[in-house]
PDB file of C-alpha atoms in Angstrom:
ATOM      1  CA  ALA A   1     -74.725-101.394  56.584  1.00  0.00           C
ATOM      2  CA  GLN A   2     -71.230-100.280  55.332  1.00  0.00           C
ATOM      3  CA  THR A   3     -68.421-100.688  57.964  1.00  0.00           C
ATOM      4  CA  VAL A   4     -65.139 -98.862  57.698  1.00  0.00           C
ATOM      5  CA  THR A   5     -62.377-100.077  59.556  1.00  0.00           C
ATOM      6  CA  GLN A   6     -58.759 -98.424  60.400  1.00  0.00           C
ATOM      7  CA  SER A   7     -56.587-101.090  62.059  1.00  0.00           C
ATOM      8  CA  GLN A   8     -54.103 -98.716  62.928  1.00  0.00           C
ATOM      9  CA  PRO A   9     -54.979 -96.471  65.858  1.00  0.00           C
ATOM     10  CA  GLU A  10     -51.642 -94.664  66.137  1.00  0.00           C
ATOM     11  CA  MET A  11     -48.577 -94.561  63.794  1.00  0.00           C
ATOM     12  CA  SER A  12     -45.460 -92.160  63.572  1.00  0.00           C
ATOM     13  CA  VAL A  13     -43.189 -91.252  60.850  1.00  0.00           C
ATOM     14  CA  GLN A  14     -40.066 -89.144  60.578  1.00  0.00           C
ATOM     15  CA  GLU A  15     -40.155 -85.923  58.865  1.00  0.00           C
ATOM     16  CA  ALA A  16     -39.455 -86.343  55.310  1.00  0.00           C
ATOM     17  CA  GLU A  17     -40.396 -89.869  55.057  1.00  0.00           C
ATOM     18  CA  THR A  18     -43.234 -91.875  53.576  1.00  0.00           C
ATOM     19  CA  VAL A  19     -46.198 -93.307  55.703  1.00  0.00           C
ATOM     20  CA  THR A  20     -49.058 -95.371  54.586  1.00  0.00           C
ATOM     21  CA  LEU A  21     -52.370 -95.438  56.515  1.00  0.00           C
ATOM     22  CA  SER A  22     -54.568 -98.462  56.100  1.00  0.00           C
ATOM     23  CA  CYS A  23     -58.317 -98.643  55.529  1.00  0.00           C
ATOM     24  CA  THR A  24     -60.571-101.450  54.518  1.00  0.00           C
ATOM     25  CA  TYR A  25     -64.461-101.417  54.004  1.00  0.00           C
ATOM     26  CA  ASP A  26     -67.422-103.594  53.693  1.00  0.00           C
ATOM     27  CA  THR A  27     -69.952-103.106  51.088  1.00  0.00           C
ATOM     28  CA  SER A  28     -72.082-105.040  48.506  1.00  0.00           C
ATOM     29  CA  GLU A  29     -72.654-102.126  46.419  1.00  0.00           C
ATOM     30  CA  SER A  30     -70.469-101.316  43.143  1.00  0.00           C
ATOM     31  CA  ASN A  31     -71.031 -97.459  42.837  1.00  0.00           C
ATOM     32  CA  TYR A  32     -69.511 -95.644  45.851  1.00  0.00           C
ATOM     33  CA  TYR A  33     -67.061 -92.961  46.795  1.00  0.00           C
ATOM     34  CA  LEU A  34     -64.199 -93.138  49.266  1.00  0.00           C
ATOM     35  CA  PHE A  35     -62.451 -90.145  51.116  1.00  0.00           C
ATOM     36  CA  TRP A  36     -59.560 -89.499  53.446  1.00  0.00           C
ATOM     37  CA  TYR A  37     -60.230 -86.498  55.930  1.00  0.00           C
ATOM     38  CA  LYS A  38     -57.610 -85.205  57.956  1.00  0.00           C
ATOM     39  CA  GLN A  39     -58.422 -83.497  61.687  1.00  0.00           C
ATOM     40  CA  PRO A  40     -55.421 -81.611  62.958  1.00  0.00           C
ATOM     41  CA  PRO A  41     -55.583 -80.497  66.898  1.00  0.00           C
ATOM     42  CA  SER A  42     -57.599 -77.457  65.828  1.00  0.00           C
ATOM     43  CA  ARG A  43     -60.316 -80.332  65.279  1.00  0.00           C
ATOM     44  CA  GLN A  44     -61.102 -78.671  61.743  1.00  0.00           C
ATOM     45  CA  MET A  45     -62.079 -81.686  59.373  1.00  0.00           C
ATOM     46  CA  ILE A  46     -60.501 -80.902  56.186  1.00  0.00           C
ATOM     47  CA  LEU A  47     -60.959 -83.058  53.106  1.00  0.00           C
ATOM     48  CA  VAL A  48     -57.607 -84.568  51.995  1.00  0.00           C
ATOM     49  CA  ILE A  49     -58.598 -87.035  48.753  1.00  0.00           C
ATOM     50  CA  ARG A  50     -61.507 -88.812  47.201  1.00  0.00           C
ATOM     51  CA  GLN A  51     -61.781 -91.848  45.069  1.00  0.00           C
ATOM     52  CA  GLU A  52     -64.580 -92.968  42.894  1.00  0.00           C
ATOM     53  CA  ALA A  53     -64.990 -96.420  42.711  1.00  0.00           C
ATOM     54  CA  TYR A  54     -65.625 -96.996  39.228  1.00  0.00           C
ATOM     55  CA  LYS A  55     -62.405 -95.327  38.129  1.00  0.00           C
ATOM     56  CA  GLN A  56     -59.525 -97.744  38.252  1.00  0.00           C
ATOM     57  CA  GLN A  57     -56.723 -94.968  38.631  1.00  0.00           C
ATOM     58  CA  ASN A  58     -55.739 -94.173  42.115  1.00  0.00           C
ATOM     59  CA  ALA A  59     -56.537 -90.633  42.919  1.00  0.00           C
ATOM     60  CA  THR A  60     -53.367 -88.058  43.828  1.00  0.00           C
ATOM     61  CA  GLU A  61     -53.243 -84.579  45.584  1.00  0.00           C
ATOM     62  CA  ASN A  62     -49.666 -83.259  45.721  1.00  0.00           C
ATOM     63  CA  ARG A  63     -48.091 -85.398  48.447  1.00  0.00           C
ATOM     64  CA  PHE A  64     -51.015 -87.538  49.114  1.00  0.00           C
ATOM     65  CA  SER A  65     -52.015 -90.484  46.887  1.00  0.00           C
ATOM     66  CA  VAL A  66     -54.190 -93.558  47.478  1.00  0.00           C
ATOM     67  CA  ASN A  67     -53.823 -97.234  46.636  1.00  0.00           C
ATOM     68  CA  PHE A  68     -57.512 -98.513  45.770  1.00  0.00           C
ATOM     69  CA  GLN A  69     -57.934-102.056  45.712  1.00  0.00           C
ATOM     70  CA  LYS A  70     -61.654-102.484  44.751  1.00  0.00           C
ATOM     71  CA  ALA A  71     -61.664-106.362  44.895  1.00  0.00           C
ATOM     72  CA  ALA A  72     -59.919-106.441  48.153  1.00  0.00           C
ATOM     73  CA  LYS A  73     -62.126-103.503  49.485  1.00  0.00           C
ATOM     74  CA  SER A  74     -58.889-101.618  50.568  1.00  0.00           C
ATOM     75  CA  PHE A  75     -58.365 -97.891  50.386  1.00  0.00           C
ATOM     76  CA  SER A  76     -55.072 -96.738  52.036  1.00  0.00           C
ATOM     77  CA  LEU A  77     -53.601 -93.456  52.073  1.00  0.00           C
ATOM     78  CA  LYS A  78     -49.875 -92.652  51.332  1.00  0.00           C
ATOM     79  CA  ILE A  79     -48.084 -89.532  52.677  1.00  0.00           C
ATOM     80  CA  SER A  80     -44.883 -88.639  51.021  1.00  0.00           C
ATOM     81  CA  ASP A  81     -42.304 -86.249  52.153  1.00  0.00           C
ATOM     82  CA  SER A  82     -44.209 -86.184  55.609  1.00  0.00           C
ATOM     83  CA  GLN A  83     -44.515 -82.652  57.366  1.00  0.00           C
ATOM     84  CA  LEU A  84     -44.735 -81.670  60.771  1.00  0.00           C
ATOM     85  CA  GLY A  85     -48.134 -80.106  59.725  1.00  0.00           C
ATOM     86  CA  ASP A  86     -49.181 -83.656  58.545  1.00  0.00           C
ATOM     87  CA  THR A  87     -49.664 -84.599  62.400  1.00  0.00           C
ATOM     88  CA  ALA A  88     -53.379 -85.166  62.814  1.00  0.00           C
ATOM     89  CA  MET A  89     -56.009 -87.764  63.040  1.00  0.00           C
ATOM     90  CA  TYR A  90     -56.949 -89.146  59.610  1.00  0.00           C
ATOM     91  CA  PHE A  91     -60.543 -90.603  58.835  1.00  0.00           C
ATOM     92  CA  CYS A  92     -60.946 -92.951  56.137  1.00  0.00           C
ATOM     93  CA  ALA A  93     -64.768 -92.518  54.688  1.00  0.00           C
ATOM     94  CA  PHE A  94     -67.222 -94.480  52.667  1.00  0.00           C
ATOM     95  CA  MET A  95     -70.120 -92.890  50.700  1.00  0.00           C
ATOM     96  CA  LYS A  96     -72.928 -95.073  48.925  1.00  0.00           C
ATOM     97  CA  ARG A  97     -74.116 -93.340  45.870  1.00  0.00           C
ATOM     98  CA  ASN A  98     -77.533 -92.338  45.658  1.00  0.00           C
ATOM     99  CA  ALA A  99     -78.620 -93.307  49.216  1.00  0.00           C
ATOM    100  CA  GLY A 100     -78.834 -89.732  50.633  1.00  0.00           C
ATOM    101  CA  ASN A 101     -74.914 -89.603  50.255  1.00  0.00           C
ATOM    102  CA  MET A 102     -74.113 -90.131  53.892  1.00  0.00           C
ATOM    103  CA  LEU A 103     -70.732 -90.600  54.873  1.00  0.00           C
ATOM    104  CA  THR A 104     -69.669 -93.480  56.995  1.00  0.00           C
ATOM    105  CA  PHE A 105     -66.468 -92.990  58.849  1.00  0.00           C
ATOM    106  CA  GLY A 106     -63.708 -95.288  60.306  1.00  0.00           C
ATOM    107  CA  GLY A 107     -62.555 -95.114  63.818  1.00  0.00           C
ATOM    108  CA  GLY A 108     -59.158 -92.946  62.728  1.00  0.00           C
ATOM    109  CA  THR A 109     -55.491 -93.305  62.634  1.00  0.00           C
ATOM    110  CA  ARG A 110     -53.562 -90.727  64.992  1.00  0.00           C
ATOM    111  CA  LEU A 111     -50.404 -89.820  62.940  1.00  0.00           C
ATOM    112  CA  MET A 112     -47.541 -87.975  64.432  1.00  0.00           C
ATOM    113  CA  VAL A 113     -44.644 -86.749  62.341  1.00  0.00           C
ATOM    114  CA  LYS A 114     -41.462 -86.493  64.079  1.00  0.00           C
ATOM    115  CA  PRO A 115     -38.800 -83.894  63.425  1.00  0.00           C
TER     116      PRO A 115
ATOM    117  CA  ASP B   1     -67.512 -67.927  50.961  1.00  0.00           C
ATOM    118  CA  ALA B   2     -66.633 -68.304  55.031  1.00  0.00           C
ATOM    119  CA  GLY B   3     -67.360 -71.916  54.882  1.00  0.00           C
ATOM    120  CA  VAL B   4     -69.648 -73.672  57.219  1.00  0.00           C
ATOM    121  CA  ILE B   5     -69.933 -71.690  60.553  1.00  0.00           C
ATOM    122  CA  GLN B   6     -71.219 -73.158  63.801  1.00  0.00           C
ATOM    123  CA  SER B   7     -71.601 -71.512  66.914  1.00  0.00           C
ATOM    124  CA  PRO B   8     -70.796 -71.529  69.837  1.00  0.00           C
ATOM    125  CA  ARG B   9     -67.466 -72.970  69.468  1.00  0.00           C
ATOM    126  CA  HIS B  10     -67.594 -74.037  73.216  1.00  0.00           C
ATOM    127  CA  GLU B  11     -70.371 -74.536  75.340  1.00  0.00           C
ATOM    128  CA  VAL B  12     -70.427 -75.691  79.171  1.00  0.00           C
ATOM    129  CA  THR B  13     -73.837 -76.251  80.738  1.00  0.00           C
ATOM    130  CA  GLU B  14     -75.217 -77.977  83.680  1.00  0.00           C
ATOM    131  CA  MET B  15     -77.005 -81.186  83.648  1.00  0.00           C
ATOM    132  CA  GLY B  16     -80.745 -80.542  82.857  1.00  0.00           C
ATOM    133  CA  GLN B  17     -80.345 -77.628  80.816  1.00  0.00           C
ATOM    134  CA  GLU B  18     -81.421 -76.880  77.159  1.00  0.00           C
ATOM    135  CA  VAL B  19     -78.848 -76.452  74.782  1.00  0.00           C
ATOM    136  CA  THR B  20     -78.979 -75.207  71.183  1.00  0.00           C
ATOM    137  CA  LEU B  21     -76.376 -75.507  68.624  1.00  0.00           C
ATOM    138  CA  ARG B  22     -76.339 -73.434  65.577  1.00  0.00           C
ATOM    139  CA  CYS B  23     -75.002 -73.997  61.816  1.00  0.00           C
ATOM    140  CA  LYS B  24     -74.870 -71.972  58.820  1.00  0.00           C
ATOM    141  CA  PRO B  25     -74.153 -74.190  55.912  1.00  0.00           C
ATOM    142  CA  ILE B  26     -72.247 -72.915  52.931  1.00  0.00           C
ATOM    143  CA  SER B  27     -74.656 -70.732  50.450  1.00  0.00           C
ATOM    144  CA  GLY B  28     -75.831 -72.930  47.602  1.00  0.00           C
ATOM    145  CA  HIS B  29     -75.283 -76.225  49.468  1.00  0.00           C
ATOM    146  CA  ASN B  30     -78.493 -78.228  49.383  1.00  0.00           C
ATOM    147  CA  SER B  31     -77.678 -81.013  51.835  1.00  0.00           C
ATOM    148  CA  LEU B  32     -76.723 -80.580  55.685  1.00  0.00           C
ATOM    149  CA  PHE B  33     -75.421 -82.982  58.184  1.00  0.00           C
ATOM    150  CA  TRP B  34     -75.061 -83.096  61.923  1.00  0.00           C
ATOM    151  CA  TYR B  35     -72.516 -85.426  63.332  1.00  0.00           C
ATOM    152  CA  ARG B  36     -71.123 -86.294  67.034  1.00  0.00           C
ATOM    153  CA  GLN B  37     -67.543 -87.122  67.703  1.00  0.00           C
ATOM    154  CA  THR B  38     -66.518 -89.079  71.088  1.00  0.00           C
ATOM    155  CA  MET B  39     -63.621 -91.011  71.826  1.00  0.00           C
ATOM    156  CA  MET B  40     -65.647 -94.046  72.442  1.00  0.00           C
ATOM    157  CA  ARG B  41     -67.998 -93.865  69.497  1.00  0.00           C
ATOM    158  CA  GLY B  42     -65.847 -91.862  66.755  1.00  0.00           C
ATOM    159  CA  LEU B  43     -67.924 -89.854  64.380  1.00  0.00           C
ATOM    160  CA  GLU B  44     -71.728 -90.746  64.253  1.00  0.00           C
ATOM    161  CA  LEU B  45     -74.517 -89.371  61.877  1.00  0.00           C
ATOM    162  CA  LEU B  46     -77.243 -87.743  63.771  1.00  0.00           C
ATOM    163  CA  ILE B  47     -79.437 -86.542  61.229  1.00  0.00           C
ATOM    164  CA  TYR B  48     -79.388 -85.457  57.495  1.00  0.00           C
ATOM    165  CA  PHE B  49     -81.520 -82.655  55.743  1.00  0.00           C
ATOM    166  CA  ASN B  50     -81.882 -82.193  51.983  1.00  0.00           C
ATOM    167  CA  ASN B  51     -83.477 -79.070  50.565  1.00  0.00           C
ATOM    168  CA  ASN B  52     -84.123 -78.242  54.285  1.00  0.00           C
ATOM    169  CA  VAL B  53     -86.111 -81.335  54.852  1.00  0.00           C
ATOM    170  CA  PRO B  54     -85.241 -84.014  57.461  1.00  0.00           C
ATOM    171  CA  ILE B  55     -84.424 -87.187  55.390  1.00  0.00           C
ATOM    172  CA  ASP B  56     -82.738 -89.634  57.720  1.00  0.00           C
ATOM    173  CA  ASP B  57     -82.823 -88.883  61.602  1.00  0.00           C
ATOM    174  CA  SER B  58     -82.039 -92.447  62.715  1.00  0.00           C
ATOM    175  CA  GLY B  59     -78.850 -91.567  64.367  1.00  0.00           C
ATOM    176  CA  MET B  60     -80.446 -89.174  66.735  1.00  0.00           C
ATOM    177  CA  PRO B  61     -79.903 -90.956  70.092  1.00  0.00           C
ATOM    178  CA  GLU B  62     -83.087 -90.387  71.817  1.00  0.00           C
ATOM    179  CA  ASP B  63     -85.888 -87.783  72.125  1.00  0.00           C
ATOM    180  CA  ARG B  64     -83.966 -85.422  74.192  1.00  0.00           C
ATOM    181  CA  PHE B  65     -82.301 -84.558  70.602  1.00  0.00           C
ATOM    182  CA  SER B  66     -84.213 -82.424  67.841  1.00  0.00           C
ATOM    183  CA  ALA B  67     -82.987 -80.974  64.824  1.00  0.00           C
ATOM    184  CA  LYS B  68     -84.529 -78.269  62.707  1.00  0.00           C
ATOM    185  CA  MET B  69     -83.677 -76.531  59.475  1.00  0.00           C
ATOM    186  CA  PRO B  70     -86.339 -73.661  58.975  1.00  0.00           C
ATOM    187  CA  ASN B  71     -84.398 -72.427  55.817  1.00  0.00           C
ATOM    188  CA  ALA B  72     -81.411 -72.893  53.622  1.00  0.00           C
ATOM    189  CA  SER B  73     -79.096 -71.044  55.475  1.00  0.00           C
ATOM    190  CA  PHE B  74     -79.674 -72.149  59.080  1.00  0.00           C
ATOM    191  CA  SER B  75     -79.968 -75.297  61.208  1.00  0.00           C
ATOM    192  CA  THR B  76     -80.109 -75.939  64.699  1.00  0.00           C
ATOM    193  CA  LEU B  77     -79.465 -79.024  67.123  1.00  0.00           C
ATOM    194  CA  LYS B  78     -81.117 -79.057  70.315  1.00  0.00           C
ATOM    195  CA  ILE B  79     -80.874 -81.133  73.349  1.00  0.00           C
ATOM    196  CA  GLN B  80     -83.439 -80.850  76.068  1.00  0.00           C
ATOM    197  CA  PRO B  81     -82.777 -81.911  78.864  1.00  0.00           C
ATOM    198  CA  SER B  82     -78.925 -82.223  78.554  1.00  0.00           C
ATOM    199  CA  GLU B  83     -77.085 -85.068  80.134  1.00  0.00           C
ATOM    200  CA  PRO B  84     -73.299 -85.466  80.839  1.00  0.00           C
ATOM    201  CA  ARG B  85     -72.996 -88.355  78.290  1.00  0.00           C
ATOM    202  CA  ASP B  86     -73.998 -85.812  75.824  1.00  0.00           C
ATOM    203  CA  SER B  87     -70.849 -84.363  76.202  1.00  0.00           C
ATOM    204  CA  ALA B  88     -68.798 -84.551  72.763  1.00  0.00           C
ATOM    205  CA  VAL B  89     -67.888 -82.439  69.708  1.00  0.00           C
ATOM    206  CA  TYR B  90     -71.018 -81.674  67.198  1.00  0.00           C
ATOM    207  CA  PHE B  91     -70.139 -81.259  63.852  1.00  0.00           C
ATOM    208  CA  CYS B  92     -72.071 -79.782  60.943  1.00  0.00           C
ATOM    209  CA  ALA B  93     -71.358 -80.117  57.513  1.00  0.00           C
ATOM    210  CA  SER B  94     -72.790 -79.243  54.224  1.00  0.00           C
ATOM    211  CA  SER B  95     -72.703 -80.417  50.582  1.00  0.00           C
ATOM    212  CA  LEU B  96     -73.840 -79.847  46.966  1.00  0.00           C
ATOM    213  CA  GLU B  97     -73.863 -83.056  45.517  1.00  0.00           C
ATOM    214  CA  GLY B  98     -72.539 -84.825  48.071  1.00  0.00           C
ATOM    215  CA  VAL B  99     -69.974 -86.989  46.193  1.00  0.00           C
ATOM    216  CA  GLU B 100     -67.337 -84.167  46.205  1.00  0.00           C
ATOM    217  CA  GLY B 101     -67.447 -84.543  49.889  1.00  0.00           C
ATOM    218  CA  TYR B 102     -68.717 -82.601  52.584  1.00  0.00           C
ATOM    219  CA  THR B 103     -67.421 -79.274  54.045  1.00  0.00           C
ATOM    220  CA  PHE B 104     -67.336 -79.190  57.660  1.00  0.00           C
ATOM    221  CA  GLY B 105     -67.578 -76.500  60.258  1.00  0.00           C
ATOM    222  CA  SER B 106     -65.131 -76.068  63.292  1.00  0.00           C
ATOM    223  CA  GLY B 107     -67.595 -78.141  65.582  1.00  0.00           C
ATOM    224  CA  THR B 108     -68.971 -77.247  68.937  1.00  0.00           C
ATOM    225  CA  ARG B 109     -67.269 -78.600  72.080  1.00  0.00           C
ATOM    226  CA  LEU B 110     -70.404 -79.372  74.474  1.00  0.00           C
ATOM    227  CA  THR B 111     -69.559 -80.149  77.975  1.00  0.00           C
ATOM    228  CA  VAL B 112     -72.285 -81.111  80.307  1.00  0.00           C
ATOM    229  CA  VAL B 113     -71.479 -81.114  84.157  1.00  0.00           C
TER     230      VAL B 113
END
């Protein structure tokens, strides 16, 4: 079974600064996908960014980018120019391809952006 | 599209009562997932449907839990009888191919007293 570990339960960052959230995963698979989801206080789960394991190029979405290190099984999320609206729980998730496409989530990191 | 629609948003019930949570997936999506979120256990997959057929229900905690998907636009998660330890936020999510990620509903916060 796959496991996803987020070692930082809580983090904080000043508005406009950059913060990096860590995620590691354990798998013997070679074909998989990785995701970051954001859960603001409204509790809605929002997809932030996804990465395909066979692509070496790191995914980016506006202020959000990832550092995907396949050999190290690491998938960190970098948030640039942090905004107050980025305050949320962030979940890293793993999906093994062709196995029901089920997501396995990490325990989450609570990020607070301070003004 | 209105997204994944869950109802009710909040539910408070007494121990022993039956609880039914409802979900309407995004039209055209062929996979539907029920997750439970608690502080202690995080996000847990309860059951997964593909083309209305239950594929994996290994996450369903016990026989008190059941889920159905009678058609492509509706699913229910039922707890009977409910217990205080069932208190959690229950999410429904749907996807087309899965690899693009899921779209989640707003969740149902269940409190069993």
